[in-house]
């Protein structure tokens, strides 16, 4: 009771602190900066907060917090633009939105999808702020109750969403998730340092692949290439359709789904280390499971937008609970947030229990700022959605070179290596063929995202459980099967059973027609070869590093079994069966006027030129040649668009203090910025 007596005055003091004009001004500035960062695919809150760090030294704490919270709160809202309009996940928190948001844009309903997403984001953000208000004092026992077995079960719950997103052939979805997990284990193992599917002769692989690269490669590259081949606007009829009013009405019709998904976002956000990479998939799975007619998912179902967008904003409020209560970052952006708070004022503010004890008013000011930032950000996004949605009516050939430019720049920023761009191209190829043959790309991405948490939590839980079992069998069982674990296990089993029943009606890649046996079989054999190679590689790890080999062996074994069963089914079934789905046999890709390889050659040309000339000089040649040859634009339009693209890259690099990928030319000569 004493805690609440202390908390209520602090809430009032916090409200008085943030209603000052200067604080509100900094909040709006942070929101605008967050909108600008979120619109560009692959940047996200980490890049935005990194931009703010240099300005945090000695800044008034409330002003600094207003600037940072404004940005953190709105990035999960503004990254929806790229997901809906271009089919490119704006960040890891908006990957599930692509599945139904982008098909709506293709139907000419971009404004409706965006406004429904923004309204859901606003509601989710407010739910997150309300949760943070209520639990900032009482959440400590809840967070401390989650040990390693509970963290492992949450990760497995995320993996269970694969059952919902597996598609018409459940085994193909399972194999795709397994492939994603195997690719997620590439590099040095965290526990024993063993190399898996990597070598020190190629240092880049030892650190593994970054989520930004895999997310862009699996979703962005295939969609850009597909639309570029069709040479038309994203929306076929170049109509925006219903405005923001219809999107708001869609949210009202699905308000209870939005509430449930917001609570999912809050709960997952509270658990450190999971955050945005998994919460939207759990929410999407819940939206599917609670919908009677599931046939429209993957084709433009508005519930597939409302669910994930409600959860990814709510998780920001949940993520601040472990951040503020214990100083444990719930995500990468929260880690930077903690570092920035230490720079504010005289440097005496420290997140954790001491912040609740000594700076409760500042703690609650973060809560109110989070709520206000969601309102301001959503209003700005809704106001701009009609205008920005008009991007879908522009001939895609004029957008594609700039999207190639942006995703290449975003991929390079993940590790500052030229190999980042090569990895983007390679993962993009995998994404293209997964899309073509109707293998679940969401399942692949879920597997990749959760490969590290599953391995880390299972290894650590196993080590602790082995010590408990030495004490007594009962102690070991109590550790593994805590009440929270049992509840999560039941939820996971129910999710898998319901998901497998519903998966056949959910077509993430659309209604893909069956084709001939040859191409799907060749792709399956390539997957089989990689899985076998990964298994052999894992088996070569010495037994004294068992923790490094057990997860790749188990995952590889399950994936191998799934692939072999699919192979047998392919050999026995007729080529009209859905297992031989191939987008090149019928539909938009089959009727496209341009071929796959000639279209990919443009992207490959940009990468090759970057290796020789550096990014800016290569981009200059790429934009001019693409716009003149492929888009057949006149010289005035070509030069104007090229200058605009180069200027945009320079402004982004300068503002974010980022470098461009260098080439061989930069090694032999000293060129001025931005060509150096």
Tab-separated table of C-alpha atoms in Angstrom, residues 104 107-116 239-250 385-386 389:
chain	number	residue	atom	x	y	z
A	104	UNK	CA	-4.155	-5.174	-49.731
A	107	UNK	CA	-5.621	-4.548	-54.544
A	108	UNK	CA	-5.540	-0.757	-54.360
A	109	UNK	CA	-6.469	-0.660	-50.646
A	110	UNK	CA	-3.172	0.689	-49.317
A	111	UNK	CA	-4.744	3.622	-47.458
A	112	UNK	CA	-7.206	1.273	-45.732
A	113	UNK	CA	-4.432	-1.122	-44.660
A	114	UNK	CA	-2.232	1.714	-43.395
A	115	UNK	CA	-4.938	3.433	-41.383
A	116	UNK	CA	-6.056	0.133	-39.815
A	239	UNK	CA	-6.454	3.173	-57.210
A	240	UNK	CA	-5.952	4.011	-53.552
A	241	UNK	CA	-9.338	2.658	-52.559
A	242	UNK	CA	-10.946	3.549	-49.240
A	243	UNK	CA	-9.264	6.187	-47.122
A	244	UNK	CA	-8.299	6.186	-43.471
A	245	UNK	CA	-11.928	6.144	-42.287
A	246	UNK	CA	-12.501	2.586	-43.495
A	247	UNK	CA	-9.292	1.435	-41.813
A	248	UNK	CA	-10.451	2.904	-38.490
A	249	UNK	CA	-13.799	1.139	-38.901
A	250	UNK	CA	-11.926	-2.112	-39.572
A	385	UNK	CA	-1.027	7.813	-45.184
A	386	UNK	CA	-3.201	8.977	-48.081
A	389	UNK	CA	-0.014	5.452	-50.255
